[in-house]
Amino acid sequence: MIKNRFIKNVLCFFCVCFFSVANAEQFCLGTAPVSAPEENFLKLDNGQLLHLRTNLVWMRCAIGQTWNGETCTGEAEPYTWKQALELSVGYEFNASTNWRLPNIKELSSITERSCTRPSVDVDLFPATPPDDFWTSTPSMNDPERAWVVAFFNSSNSIKEKNRTVFVRLVRTALPFEREPD
């Protein structure tokens, strides 16, 4: 009887530990080099970031979320690839309509490869779903698929265009937004 209770307690302990880790917050390796350091970004007004290395302005929140001055609130909304492309045409945010869906290289440039779930700096891009985000890059081998960046582990893969995936838009910085040399 005591042995069975001990075994049950040990099993419960391992289940609690396992499920706690499985549902844990972001995990970053302290010994790994940082791939997208915070100093590479300049915080602009109203939920925008200028990536100094690429001269791109990023929305801090995914489409569906709202910047409240400190963080992203609400739920990110998934879209098909076609919907994401259509959404980006003429999308207005912070008095700009130059937003677009980023290509695979652009979106990959903001991933933090030393972190998982999500693989992005959560101080810069708070409440980022640890999931796939569309890019504008179609598959060269399969016209029914396009590239995504996975923000759970910063990997890239192709997905069927009719699947629904999250969206973050980007635009090229205007001359007055660039940091002086």
CSV table of C-alpha atoms in Angstrom, one decimal:
chain,number,residue,atom,x,y,z
A,1,MET,CA,0.0,0.0,0.0
A,2,ILE,CA,2.8,2.5,0.9
A,3,LYS,CA,4.8,1.4,-2.1
A,4,ASN,CA,1.8,2.0,-4.4
A,5,ARG,CA,1.1,5.5,-2.9
A,6,PHE,CA,4.8,6.3,-3.3
A,7,ILE,CA,4.8,5.3,-6.9
A,8,LYS,CA,1.6,7.3,-7.5
A,9,ASN,CA,3.1,10.4,-5.9
A,10,VAL,CA,6.3,10.1,-7.9
A,11,LEU,CA,4.2,9.7,-11.1
A,12,CYS,CA,2.1,12.7,-10.2
A,13,PHE,CA,5.3,14.7,-9.5
A,14,PHE,CA,6.7,13.9,-12.9
A,15,CYS,CA,3.4,14.7,-14.7
A,16,VAL,CA,3.2,18.1,-13.0
A,17,CYS,CA,6.8,18.8,-13.9
A,18,PHE,CA,6.4,17.7,-17.5
A,19,PHE,CA,3.2,19.6,-18.1
A,20,SER,CA,4.7,22.7,-16.4
A,21,VAL,CA,7.6,22.6,-18.7
A,22,ALA,CA,5.4,21.9,-21.8
A,23,ASN,CA,3.3,25.0,-21.0
A,24,ALA,CA,6.2,27.2,-19.8
A,25,GLU,CA,7.0,30.7,-21.0
A,26,GLN,CA,9.8,31.5,-23.4
A,27,PHE,CA,13.1,29.6,-22.8
A,28,CYS,CA,16.4,31.2,-23.8
A,29,LEU,CA,19.9,29.7,-23.7
A,30,GLY,CA,22.1,32.0,-21.6
A,31,THR,CA,25.3,30.7,-23.2
A,32,ALA,CA,24.1,31.0,-26.9
A,33,PRO,CA,25.0,34.1,-28.9
A,34,VAL,CA,22.1,36.6,-29.3
A,35,SER,CA,21.1,36.7,-33.0
A,36,ALA,CA,18.8,39.8,-32.8
A,37,PRO,CA,20.1,42.0,-30.1
A,38,GLU,CA,17.9,44.8,-28.7
A,39,GLU,CA,20.5,47.4,-29.6
A,40,ASN,CA,19.9,46.6,-33.3
A,41,PHE,CA,16.4,48.1,-32.9
A,42,LEU,CA,15.2,51.6,-32.4
A,43,LYS,CA,11.8,52.0,-30.7
A,44,LEU,CA,9.5,54.4,-32.7
A,45,ASP,CA,6.2,55.8,-31.7
A,46,ASN,CA,3.0,53.8,-31.5
A,47,GLY,CA,4.2,50.2,-31.6
A,48,GLN,CA,6.8,50.3,-34.3
A,49,LEU,CA,10.5,49.3,-34.3
A,50,LEU,CA,13.2,50.3,-36.7
A,51,HIS,CA,15.6,47.4,-37.4
A,52,LEU,CA,18.8,49.4,-37.9
A,53,ARG,CA,20.7,46.6,-39.7
A,54,THR,CA,18.0,46.2,-42.4
A,55,ASN,CA,16.4,49.7,-42.4
A,56,LEU,CA,13.0,48.1,-42.0
A,57,VAL,CA,10.2,49.3,-39.7
A,58,TRP,CA,8.3,46.4,-38.0
A,59,MET,CA,4.9,46.3,-36.3
A,60,ARG,CA,5.6,45.2,-32.7
A,61,CYS,CA,2.2,43.4,-32.7
A,62,ALA,CA,0.8,40.7,-34.9
A,63,ILE,CA,-2.2,41.5,-37.0
A,64,GLY,CA,-5.3,41.3,-34.7
A,65,GLN,CA,-3.4,42.6,-31.7
A,66,THR,CA,-3.3,46.2,-30.5
A,67,TRP,CA,-0.3,48.2,-29.1
A,68,ASN,CA,-1.4,49.8,-25.8
A,69,GLY,CA,1.8,51.8,-25.3
A,70,GLU,CA,3.6,49.0,-23.4
A,71,THR,CA,2.5,45.7,-24.8
A,72,CYS,CA,0.4,43.9,-27.4
A,73,THR,CA,-3.1,43.1,-26.3
A,74,GLY,CA,-5.8,41.0,-27.9
A,75,GLU,CA,-5.4,37.8,-30.0
A,76,ALA,CA,-3.4,37.5,-33.2
A,77,GLU,CA,-5.6,36.5,-36.1
A,78,PRO,CA,-4.6,33.8,-38.6
A,79,TYR,CA,-5.0,34.4,-42.3
A,80,THR,CA,-4.5,32.3,-45.5
A,81,TRP,CA,-1.5,33.4,-47.6
A,82,LYS,CA,-3.8,35.1,-50.2
A,83,GLN,CA,-5.7,36.9,-47.4
A,84,ALA,CA,-2.4,38.1,-45.8
A,85,LEU,CA,-1.1,39.5,-49.2
A,86,GLU,CA,-4.5,41.2,-49.8
A,87,LEU,CA,-4.6,42.6,-46.2
A,88,SER,CA,-1.1,44.2,-46.6
A,89,VAL,CA,-2.1,46.1,-49.8
A,90,GLY,CA,-3.0,49.6,-48.6
A,91,TYR,CA,-3.0,48.6,-44.9
A,92,GLU,CA,-3.0,51.7,-42.8
A,93,PHE,CA,-1.2,51.8,-39.5
A,94,ASN,CA,0.3,54.9,-37.9
A,95,ALA,CA,-0.6,57.1,-40.9
A,96,SER,CA,1.3,54.9,-43.3
A,97,THR,CA,0.0,52.7,-46.1
A,98,ASN,CA,3.4,51.3,-47.1
A,99,TRP,CA,3.0,48.1,-45.1
A,100,ARG,CA,3.6,44.8,-46.7
A,101,LEU,CA,4.1,41.1,-46.0
A,102,PRO,CA,7.8,40.5,-45.4
A,103,ASN,CA,9.9,38.1,-47.4
A,104,ILE,CA,11.6,35.1,-45.8
A,105,LYS,CA,14.9,36.8,-45.2
A,106,GLU,CA,13.3,39.9,-43.7
A,107,LEU,CA,11.1,38.0,-41.3
A,108,SER,CA,13.9,35.6,-40.3
A,109,SER,CA,16.1,38.7,-39.5
A,110,ILE,CA,14.0,39.4,-36.3
A,111,THR,CA,14.0,35.9,-34.9
A,112,GLU,CA,16.0,35.2,-31.8
A,113,ARG,CA,17.6,31.9,-32.4
A,114,SER,CA,18.8,31.5,-28.8
A,115,CYS,CA,15.2,31.4,-27.6
A,116,THR,CA,12.2,29.2,-28.1
A,117,ARG,CA,8.4,29.6,-27.7
A,118,PRO,CA,8.6,32.3,-29.0
A,119,SER,CA,11.9,32.7,-30.7
A,120,VAL,CA,11.9,36.5,-30.7
A,121,ASP,CA,12.9,39.2,-28.2
A,122,VAL,CA,9.6,39.5,-26.2
A,123,ASP,CA,10.5,42.9,-24.9
A,124,LEU,CA,10.6,44.2,-28.5
A,125,PHE,CA,7.8,42.0,-29.8
A,126,PRO,CA,5.6,41.2,-26.8
A,127,ALA,CA,2.8,38.6,-26.9
A,128,THR,CA,4.1,37.1,-30.1
A,129,PRO,CA,2.4,33.8,-30.7
A,130,PRO,CA,4.9,30.9,-30.7
A,131,ASP,CA,3.7,29.8,-34.1
A,132,ASP,CA,4.1,30.2,-37.8
A,133,PHE,CA,4.0,33.6,-39.6
A,134,TRP,CA,3.5,34.1,-43.3
A,135,THR,CA,6.1,35.6,-45.6
A,136,SER,CA,5.5,36.9,-49.1
A,137,THR,CA,8.0,34.3,-50.5
A,138,PRO,CA,6.2,31.6,-52.5
A,139,SER,CA,7.6,28.1,-52.8
A,140,MET,CA,9.6,27.7,-56.1
A,141,ASN,CA,8.8,24.0,-56.3
A,142,ASP,CA,5.1,24.0,-55.3
A,143,PRO,CA,2.7,26.7,-56.4
A,144,GLU,CA,0.3,25.7,-53.7
A,145,ARG,CA,2.7,26.5,-50.9
A,146,ALA,CA,4.6,29.5,-49.4
A,147,TRP,CA,7.3,30.1,-46.8
A,148,VAL,CA,6.6,30.7,-43.2
A,149,VAL,CA,8.9,31.5,-40.2
A,150,ALA,CA,8.1,29.5,-37.1
A,151,PHE,CA,8.3,31.7,-34.0
A,152,PHE,CA,8.4,28.7,-31.7
A,153,ASN,CA,12.0,27.8,-32.8
A,154,SER,CA,13.0,30.2,-35.6
A,155,SER,CA,12.9,27.6,-38.3
A,156,ASN,CA,11.6,28.1,-41.9
A,157,SER,CA,9.3,25.8,-43.8
A,158,ILE,CA,6.7,25.8,-46.5
A,159,LYS,CA,3.0,25.6,-45.8
A,160,GLU,CA,0.0,25.2,-48.0
A,161,LYS,CA,-1.3,28.6,-48.9
A,162,ASN,CA,-4.9,27.8,-47.8
A,163,ARG,CA,-3.8,27.2,-44.2
A,164,THR,CA,-4.3,30.0,-41.8
A,165,VAL,CA,-1.2,31.4,-40.3
A,166,PHE,CA,-0.3,34.6,-38.3
A,167,VAL,CA,0.8,37.9,-39.9
A,168,ARG,CA,3.3,40.7,-39.0
A,169,LEU,CA,3.7,43.5,-41.5
A,170,VAL,CA,6.8,45.5,-42.3
A,171,ARG,CA,7.8,48.6,-44.3
A,172,THR,CA,10.9,50.4,-45.4
A,173,ALA,CA,12.0,53.2,-43.1
A,174,LEU,CA,11.5,56.8,-44.2
A,175,PRO,CA,14.6,59.0,-44.3
A,176,PHE,CA,13.5,61.0,-41.1
A,177,GLU,CA,13.1,57.7,-39.2
A,178,ARG,CA,16.7,56.6,-39.6
A,179,GLU,CA,19.0,57.1,-36.7
A,180,PRO,CA,21.8,59.7,-37.6
A,181,ASP,CA,25.2,58.2,-38.3
